[in-house]
Structure formats: C-alpha cells, structure tokens
C-alpha cells in the first residue's frame, strides 16, 4: 500500500485524470460551439452542412488522440474501429452516407461531449483526496500557526493535540487509499473510453472471423 503512493502507475493515472480535464474542456467547447453554429446556419443556409461535417471530423480526430493518450499514460490500448471496417468503396456520396450511418461516428461525437463533464468529476476527486491527505499529515507542523477564534472543523483553531493526532492518522489512511481511488477512476475511465472509442463487439467478431477464414 505504501509503495502504491509513489508508484509510477499511480502518478501516471493522476496525470491522465488531470490532463483529461483540460483536453475535455477544449473538445467540449469546440464541438459544442461548432454543433450549435452549424445547426443554426442550417436554418439560414446550407453553410451549416460543412460546419457540422467538420465537427464530426474533429470528433474523430479527437478520438484518435484520446486512444493514444490512454495507451501512453495508462497502457490501455483501444483498437481503432476504422481498422475493423471494410475499405471504403464507391464515390464520395456512398462513403459519406456510410460514415454518417456508422455508429462509431456518433460514439466519437458523444465522447467528445462527455469527456469534459466526466473529467470534471474525476478532477475534483483527485484534487480533493491527495491535497487533503497531505494537509492532514502535515498538520503537526503548522497547526499552531492557525489563527485563534477561526472555525476549524466545527471548533476553534488551533485544534488540540488529540485532534491533531486524529487528523494526522486520518491523513495517513486517506493517503494510503488515494492510489486505489485514483486507479479506480482511471479503470472506470478506460471502460468508458473502450465502449465509445473502440469497435463494437459485433464488428470485432466479424473481423476476427474474416481473419480466421483467410488462413
């Protein structure tokens, strides 16, 4: 448990969850703004069509970048759905229709919108658990400097010796639990990404069947 606190795996998960907030914010703003703008211009003119098309392309590129981020920081390799689809055939219109009809196109779009609110929850949890644990453990070093008469956990500061001891022990326990909380968030995040960024099971099974028949 102690080793998990300084484990590279733990801190890569921390980095992954914190970076996800900023990446998700950028994707959310771009995709939502483009969608609203494109939908609004559809009423006025067909200018909205290329804007909405660009939004879907950006969502697809964001999905590729996210698969790379999961592989780099978590070691979670999510297959690219494009690798399990048959090569495109026909002119641009049939290919466009297939792209718009593909479930993965809309999954990538949904993921680009979901990334930010999901990362907000993860961001808050990570930036609560770790700093609170460290602050509680370090309490003996600074509790006497707390201003008297101010509210502190329902009482007056500075706290008494027994309160400090209890907070310190609680901080140690929380610090030992922090890696498990962090890794749990990372695992759940990877599950969501695998569902929305990876190929559907039917598509994956069909591709495996094709490979077996080709042998």
PDB file of C-alpha atoms in Angstrom:
ATOM      1  CA  UNK A   1       0.000   0.000   0.000  1.00  0.00           C
ATOM      2  CA  UNK A   2       2.846   2.396   0.826  1.00  0.00           C
ATOM      3  CA  UNK A   3       4.624   1.601  -2.432  1.00  0.00           C
ATOM      4  CA  UNK A   4       1.441   2.440  -4.365  1.00  0.00           C
ATOM      5  CA  UNK A   5       1.692   6.059  -3.172  1.00  0.00           C
ATOM      6  CA  UNK A   6       4.965   6.588  -5.070  1.00  0.00           C
ATOM      7  CA  UNK A   7       4.290   4.095  -7.854  1.00  0.00           C
ATOM      8  CA  UNK A   8       4.756   5.380 -11.399  1.00  0.00           C
ATOM      9  CA  UNK A   9       1.478   3.706 -12.322  1.00  0.00           C
ATOM     10  CA  UNK A  10      -0.361   5.762  -9.713  1.00  0.00           C
ATOM     11  CA  UNK A  11       1.101   9.069 -10.825  1.00  0.00           C
ATOM     12  CA  UNK A  12       0.582   8.333 -14.490  1.00  0.00           C
ATOM     13  CA  UNK A  13      -3.069   7.770 -13.597  1.00  0.00           C
ATOM     14  CA  UNK A  14      -3.096  11.106 -11.725  1.00  0.00           C
ATOM     15  CA  UNK A  15      -1.602  12.869 -14.753  1.00  0.00           C
ATOM     16  CA  UNK A  16      -4.087  11.135 -17.049  1.00  0.00           C
ATOM     17  CA  UNK A  17      -7.076  12.264 -14.961  1.00  0.00           C
ATOM     18  CA  UNK A  18      -5.845  15.848 -14.609  1.00  0.00           C
ATOM     19  CA  UNK A  19      -4.934  16.203 -18.285  1.00  0.00           C
ATOM     20  CA  UNK A  20      -8.331  14.803 -19.205  1.00  0.00           C
ATOM     21  CA  UNK A  21      -9.984  17.868 -17.662  1.00  0.00           C
ATOM     22  CA  UNK A  22      -8.165  20.336 -19.928  1.00  0.00           C
ATOM     23  CA  UNK A  23      -8.402  18.125 -23.009  1.00  0.00           C
ATOM     24  CA  UNK A  24     -12.093  17.577 -22.364  1.00  0.00           C
ATOM     25  CA  UNK A  25     -12.715  21.296 -21.870  1.00  0.00           C
ATOM     26  CA  UNK A  26     -11.126  22.125 -25.234  1.00  0.00           C
ATOM     27  CA  UNK A  27     -13.049  19.362 -27.037  1.00  0.00           C
ATOM     28  CA  UNK A  28     -16.330  20.307 -25.366  1.00  0.00           C
ATOM     29  CA  UNK A  29     -16.037  23.980 -26.319  1.00  0.00           C
ATOM     30  CA  UNK A  30     -15.046  23.271 -29.934  1.00  0.00           C
ATOM     31  CA  UNK A  31     -17.586  20.515 -30.590  1.00  0.00           C
ATOM     32  CA  UNK A  32     -20.492  22.188 -28.802  1.00  0.00           C
ATOM     33  CA  UNK A  33     -19.804  25.576 -30.409  1.00  0.00           C
ATOM     34  CA  UNK A  34     -19.462  24.017 -33.855  1.00  0.00           C
ATOM     35  CA  UNK A  35     -22.634  21.975 -33.424  1.00  0.00           C
ATOM     36  CA  UNK A  36     -24.724  24.945 -32.287  1.00  0.00           C
ATOM     37  CA  UNK A  37     -23.287  27.179 -35.009  1.00  0.00           C
ATOM     38  CA  UNK A  38     -23.748  24.571 -37.743  1.00  0.00           C
ATOM     39  CA  UNK A  39     -27.289  23.720 -36.658  1.00  0.00           C
ATOM     40  CA  UNK A  40     -28.197  27.401 -36.522  1.00  0.00           C
ATOM     41  CA  UNK A  41     -26.843  28.072 -40.009  1.00  0.00           C
ATOM     42  CA  UNK A  42     -28.775  25.117 -41.413  1.00  0.00           C
ATOM     43  CA  UNK A  43     -31.928  27.157 -40.979  1.00  0.00           C
ATOM     44  CA  UNK A  44     -30.475  30.140 -42.840  1.00  0.00           C
ATOM     45  CA  UNK A  45     -28.353  28.433 -45.500  1.00  0.00           C
ATOM     46  CA  UNK A  46     -26.516  25.238 -46.296  1.00  0.00           C
ATOM     47  CA  UNK A  47     -23.372  26.777 -44.825  1.00  0.00           C
ATOM     48  CA  UNK A  48     -24.127  24.763 -41.715  1.00  0.00           C
ATOM     49  CA  UNK A  49     -23.555  21.456 -43.514  1.00  0.00           C
ATOM     50  CA  UNK A  50     -19.755  21.771 -43.900  1.00  0.00           C
ATOM     51  CA  UNK A  51     -19.523  23.097 -40.341  1.00  0.00           C
ATOM     52  CA  UNK A  52     -21.324  20.061 -38.952  1.00  0.00           C
ATOM     53  CA  UNK A  53     -19.222  17.810 -41.159  1.00  0.00           C
ATOM     54  CA  UNK A  54     -16.065  19.452 -39.794  1.00  0.00           C
ATOM     55  CA  UNK A  55     -17.342  18.881 -36.237  1.00  0.00           C
ATOM     56  CA  UNK A  56     -17.728  15.151 -36.890  1.00  0.00           C
ATOM     57  CA  UNK A  57     -14.238  15.001 -38.404  1.00  0.00           C
ATOM     58  CA  UNK A  58     -12.789  16.838 -35.406  1.00  0.00           C
ATOM     59  CA  UNK A  59     -14.572  14.408 -33.070  1.00  0.00           C
ATOM     60  CA  UNK A  60     -12.973  11.530 -34.985  1.00  0.00           C
ATOM     61  CA  UNK A  61      -9.503  13.090 -34.733  1.00  0.00           C
ATOM     62  CA  UNK A  62     -10.070  13.729 -31.032  1.00  0.00           C
ATOM     63  CA  UNK A  63     -10.975  10.047 -30.617  1.00  0.00           C
ATOM     64  CA  UNK A  64      -7.638   9.050 -32.203  1.00  0.00           C
ATOM     65  CA  UNK A  65      -5.757  11.417 -29.898  1.00  0.00           C
ATOM     66  CA  UNK A  66      -7.592  10.005 -26.885  1.00  0.00           C
ATOM     67  CA  UNK A  67      -6.740   6.413 -27.840  1.00  0.00           C
ATOM     68  CA  UNK A  68      -3.097   7.493 -27.979  1.00  0.00           C
ATOM     69  CA  UNK A  69      -3.382   9.206 -24.562  1.00  0.00           C
ATOM     70  CA  UNK A  70      -4.891   6.123 -22.943  1.00  0.00           C
ATOM     71  CA  UNK A  71      -2.136   3.953 -24.429  1.00  0.00           C
ATOM     72  CA  UNK A  72       0.654   6.311 -23.324  1.00  0.00           C
ATOM     73  CA  UNK A  73      -0.453   7.052 -19.753  1.00  0.00           C
ATOM     74  CA  UNK A  74      -2.500   4.013 -18.754  1.00  0.00           C
ATOM     75  CA  UNK A  75      -1.150   1.324 -21.086  1.00  0.00           C
ATOM     76  CA  UNK A  76      -4.750   0.838 -22.267  1.00  0.00           C
ATOM     77  CA  UNK A  77      -4.700   0.036 -25.968  1.00  0.00           C
ATOM     78  CA  UNK A  78      -8.098   0.673 -27.521  1.00  0.00           C
ATOM     79  CA  UNK A  79      -8.468  -0.687 -31.084  1.00  0.00           C
ATOM     80  CA  UNK A  80      -9.320   1.821 -33.796  1.00  0.00           C
ATOM     81  CA  UNK A  81     -12.765   0.981 -35.244  1.00  0.00           C
ATOM     82  CA  UNK A  82     -11.543   2.024 -38.698  1.00  0.00           C
ATOM     83  CA  UNK A  83      -9.182  -0.959 -38.711  1.00  0.00           C
ATOM     84  CA  UNK A  84     -12.148  -3.332 -38.406  1.00  0.00           C
ATOM     85  CA  UNK A  85     -14.280  -1.802 -41.137  1.00  0.00           C
ATOM     86  CA  UNK A  86     -14.065  -2.919 -44.784  1.00  0.00           C
ATOM     87  CA  UNK A  87     -12.168  -0.469 -47.008  1.00  0.00           C
ATOM     88  CA  UNK A  88     -14.407   2.275 -48.423  1.00  0.00           C
ATOM     89  CA  UNK A  89     -15.707   1.712 -51.937  1.00  0.00           C
ATOM     90  CA  UNK A  90     -17.706   3.778 -54.396  1.00  0.00           C
ATOM     91  CA  UNK A  91     -17.866   7.526 -54.791  1.00  0.00           C
ATOM     92  CA  UNK A  92     -17.841  10.229 -52.160  1.00  0.00           C
ATOM     93  CA  UNK A  93     -21.594  10.179 -51.615  1.00  0.00           C
ATOM     94  CA  UNK A  94     -21.863   6.455 -50.679  1.00  0.00           C
ATOM     95  CA  UNK A  95     -18.824   6.853 -48.438  1.00  0.00           C
ATOM     96  CA  UNK A  96     -20.340   9.924 -46.798  1.00  0.00           C
ATOM     97  CA  UNK A  97     -23.597   8.057 -46.168  1.00  0.00           C
ATOM     98  CA  UNK A  98     -21.734   5.120 -44.640  1.00  0.00           C
ATOM     99  CA  UNK A  99     -19.735   7.466 -42.428  1.00  0.00           C
ATOM    100  CA  UNK A 100     -22.841   9.220 -41.179  1.00  0.00           C
ATOM    101  CA  UNK A 101     -24.645   5.918 -40.643  1.00  0.00           C
ATOM    102  CA  UNK A 102     -21.745   4.365 -38.718  1.00  0.00           C
ATOM    103  CA  UNK A 103     -22.378   4.006 -35.013  1.00  0.00           C
ATOM    104  CA  UNK A 104     -18.761   4.816 -34.195  1.00  0.00           C
ATOM    105  CA  UNK A 105     -19.107   8.263 -35.829  1.00  0.00           C
ATOM    106  CA  UNK A 106     -21.743   9.246 -33.287  1.00  0.00           C
ATOM    107  CA  UNK A 107     -19.986   7.480 -30.449  1.00  0.00           C
ATOM    108  CA  UNK A 108     -16.922   9.650 -31.089  1.00  0.00           C
ATOM    109  CA  UNK A 109     -19.161  12.717 -31.191  1.00  0.00           C
ATOM    110  CA  UNK A 110     -20.795  11.710 -27.899  1.00  0.00           C
ATOM    111  CA  UNK A 111     -17.417  11.007 -26.305  1.00  0.00           C
ATOM    112  CA  UNK A 112     -16.151  14.485 -27.251  1.00  0.00           C
ATOM    113  CA  UNK A 113     -19.099  15.985 -25.361  1.00  0.00           C
ATOM    114  CA  UNK A 114     -18.937  13.537 -22.444  1.00  0.00           C
ATOM    115  CA  UNK A 115     -15.197  13.892 -21.839  1.00  0.00           C
ATOM    116  CA  UNK A 116     -15.446  17.249 -20.056  1.00  0.00           C
ATOM    117  CA  UNK A 117     -18.252  16.550 -17.523  1.00  0.00           C
ATOM    118  CA  UNK A 118     -16.736  13.148 -16.772  1.00  0.00           C
ATOM    119  CA  UNK A 119     -13.304  14.691 -16.256  1.00  0.00           C
ATOM    120  CA  UNK A 120     -14.794  17.406 -14.028  1.00  0.00           C
ATOM    121  CA  UNK A 121     -15.878  14.764 -11.518  1.00  0.00           C
ATOM    122  CA  UNK A 122     -12.509  12.977 -11.718  1.00  0.00           C
ATOM    123  CA  UNK A 123     -10.606  16.265 -11.443  1.00  0.00           C
ATOM    124  CA  UNK A 124     -12.469  17.292  -8.273  1.00  0.00           C
ATOM    125  CA  UNK A 125     -11.989  13.893  -6.618  1.00  0.00           C
ATOM    126  CA  UNK A 126      -8.253  13.744  -7.383  1.00  0.00           C
ATOM    127  CA  UNK A 127      -7.657  17.340  -6.262  1.00  0.00           C
ATOM    128  CA  UNK A 128      -9.574  16.658  -3.060  1.00  0.00           C
ATOM    129  CA  UNK A 129      -8.191  13.305  -1.947  1.00  0.00           C
ATOM    130  CA  UNK A 130      -4.469  13.958  -2.403  1.00  0.00           C
ATOM    131  CA  UNK A 131      -4.191  17.544  -1.020  1.00  0.00           C
ATOM    132  CA  UNK A 132      -6.473  16.805   1.952  1.00  0.00           C
ATOM    133  CA  UNK A 133      -4.372  13.749   2.852  1.00  0.00           C
ATOM    134  CA  UNK A 134      -1.112  15.708   2.660  1.00  0.00           C
ATOM    135  CA  UNK A 135      -2.561  18.663   4.598  1.00  0.00           C
ATOM    136  CA  UNK A 136      -3.813  16.375   7.386  1.00  0.00           C
ATOM    137  CA  UNK A 137      -0.470  14.544   7.667  1.00  0.00           C
ATOM    138  CA  UNK A 138       1.424  17.848   7.825  1.00  0.00           C
ATOM    139  CA  UNK A 139      -0.925  19.268  10.491  1.00  0.00           C
ATOM    140  CA  UNK A 140       1.608  18.920  13.384  1.00  0.00           C
ATOM    141  CA  UNK A 141       3.973  21.234  11.514  1.00  0.00           C
ATOM    142  CA  UNK A 142       1.604  24.180  11.152  1.00  0.00           C
ATOM    143  CA  UNK A 143      -1.444  23.803  13.386  1.00  0.00           C
ATOM    144  CA  UNK A 144      -0.083  26.278  15.980  1.00  0.00           C
ATOM    145  CA  UNK A 145       0.071  28.932  13.281  1.00  0.00           C
ATOM    146  CA  UNK A 146      -3.685  28.706  12.647  1.00  0.00           C
ATOM    147  CA  UNK A 147      -5.456  31.888  13.781  1.00  0.00           C
ATOM    148  CA  UNK A 148      -7.286  31.571  17.074  1.00  0.00           C
ATOM    149  CA  UNK A 149     -11.026  32.065  17.055  1.00  0.00           C
ATOM    150  CA  UNK A 150     -11.495  30.911  13.468  1.00  0.00           C
ATOM    151  CA  UNK A 151     -13.763  27.997  12.697  1.00  0.00           C
ATOM    152  CA  UNK A 152     -11.930  24.724  12.187  1.00  0.00           C
ATOM    153  CA  UNK A 153     -13.938  21.523  11.676  1.00  0.00           C
ATOM    154  CA  UNK A 154     -16.736  22.885  13.852  1.00  0.00           C
ATOM    155  CA  UNK A 155     -14.455  24.082  16.635  1.00  0.00           C
ATOM    156  CA  UNK A 156     -11.899  26.797  17.231  1.00  0.00           C
ATOM    157  CA  UNK A 157      -8.377  26.859  15.833  1.00  0.00           C
ATOM    158  CA  UNK A 158      -5.759  25.850  16.631  1.00  0.00           C
ATOM    159  CA  UNK A 159      -7.037  22.337  17.387  1.00  0.00           C
ATOM    160  CA  UNK A 160      -5.908  20.391  20.426  1.00  0.00           C
ATOM    161  CA  UNK A 161      -3.173  17.761  20.472  1.00  0.00           C
ATOM    162  CA  UNK A 162      -5.641  14.865  20.267  1.00  0.00           C
ATOM    163  CA  UNK A 163      -7.441  16.471  17.353  1.00  0.00           C
ATOM    164  CA  UNK A 164      -4.142  16.940  15.541  1.00  0.00           C
ATOM    165  CA  UNK A 165      -3.184  13.315  16.196  1.00  0.00           C
ATOM    166  CA  UNK A 166      -6.547  12.115  14.892  1.00  0.00           C
ATOM    167  CA  UNK A 167      -6.296  14.257  11.777  1.00  0.00           C
ATOM    168  CA  UNK A 168      -2.771  13.038  11.122  1.00  0.00           C
ATOM    169  CA  UNK A 169      -3.799   9.386  11.412  1.00  0.00           C
ATOM    170  CA  UNK A 170      -6.797  10.074   9.171  1.00  0.00           C
ATOM    171  CA  UNK A 171      -4.484  11.749   6.668  1.00  0.00           C
ATOM    172  CA  UNK A 172      -2.202   8.701   6.585  1.00  0.00           C
ATOM    173  CA  UNK A 173      -5.186   6.414   5.994  1.00  0.00           C
ATOM    174  CA  UNK A 174      -6.518   8.706   3.259  1.00  0.00           C
ATOM    175  CA  UNK A 175      -3.079   8.862   1.630  1.00  0.00           C
ATOM    176  CA  UNK A 176      -2.913   5.057   1.547  1.00  0.00           C
ATOM    177  CA  UNK A 177      -6.384   4.945  -0.015  1.00  0.00           C
ATOM    178  CA  UNK A 178      -5.649   7.711  -2.545  1.00  0.00           C
ATOM    179  CA  UNK A 179      -3.803   5.425  -5.030  1.00  0.00           C
ATOM    180  CA  UNK A 180      -6.725   2.982  -5.008  1.00  0.00           C
ATOM    181  CA  UNK A 181      -9.207   5.789  -5.583  1.00  0.00           C
ATOM    182  CA  UNK A 182      -7.049   7.190  -8.384  1.00  0.00           C
ATOM    183  CA  UNK A 183      -6.590   3.846 -10.095  1.00  0.00           C
ATOM    184  CA  UNK A 184     -10.287   3.070  -9.712  1.00  0.00           C
ATOM    185  CA  UNK A 185     -11.138   6.309 -11.501  1.00  0.00           C
ATOM    186  CA  UNK A 186      -8.626   5.501 -14.232  1.00  0.00           C
ATOM    187  CA  UNK A 187     -10.055   2.000 -14.726  1.00  0.00           C
ATOM    188  CA  UNK A 188     -13.619   3.296 -14.971  1.00  0.00           C
ATOM    189  CA  UNK A 189     -12.422   5.988 -17.384  1.00  0.00           C
ATOM    190  CA  UNK A 190     -10.791   3.337 -19.562  1.00  0.00           C
ATOM    191  CA  UNK A 191     -14.013   1.305 -19.589  1.00  0.00           C
ATOM    192  CA  UNK A 192     -15.993   4.296 -20.843  1.00  0.00           C
ATOM    193  CA  UNK A 193     -13.355   5.023 -23.480  1.00  0.00           C
ATOM    194  CA  UNK A 194     -13.270   1.412 -24.649  1.00  0.00           C
ATOM    195  CA  UNK A 195     -17.045   1.437 -25.180  1.00  0.00           C
ATOM    196  CA  UNK A 196     -17.155   4.772 -27.024  1.00  0.00           C
ATOM    197  CA  UNK A 197     -13.782   4.813 -28.795  1.00  0.00           C
ATOM    198  CA  UNK A 198     -13.323   1.136 -29.617  1.00  0.00           C
ATOM    199  CA  UNK A 199     -15.021  -1.026 -32.249  1.00  0.00           C
ATOM    200  CA  UNK A 200     -18.404  -2.631 -31.474  1.00  0.00           C
ATOM    201  CA  UNK A 201     -18.186  -6.274 -30.400  1.00  0.00           C
ATOM    202  CA  UNK A 202     -20.074  -7.414 -33.496  1.00  0.00           C
ATOM    203  CA  UNK A 203     -17.632  -5.582 -35.744  1.00  0.00           C
ATOM    204  CA  UNK A 204     -14.680  -7.023 -33.867  1.00  0.00           C
ATOM    205  CA  UNK A 205     -16.060 -10.560 -34.029  1.00  0.00           C
ATOM    206  CA  UNK A 206     -16.772 -10.218 -37.746  1.00  0.00           C
ATOM    207  CA  UNK A 207     -13.216  -9.054 -38.386  1.00  0.00           C
ATOM    208  CA  UNK A 208     -11.791 -11.951 -36.382  1.00  0.00           C
ATOM    209  CA  UNK A 209     -13.964 -14.348 -38.381  1.00  0.00           C
ATOM    210  CA  UNK A 210     -12.638 -12.891 -41.647  1.00  0.00           C
ATOM    211  CA  UNK A 211      -9.049 -13.324 -40.489  1.00  0.00           C
ATOM    212  CA  UNK A 212      -9.686 -16.939 -39.488  1.00  0.00           C
ATOM    213  CA  UNK A 213     -11.286 -17.715 -42.847  1.00  0.00           C
ATOM    214  CA  UNK A 214      -8.376 -16.099 -44.694  1.00  0.00           C
ATOM    215  CA  UNK A 215      -5.992 -18.559 -43.048  1.00  0.00           C
TER     216      UNK A 215
END
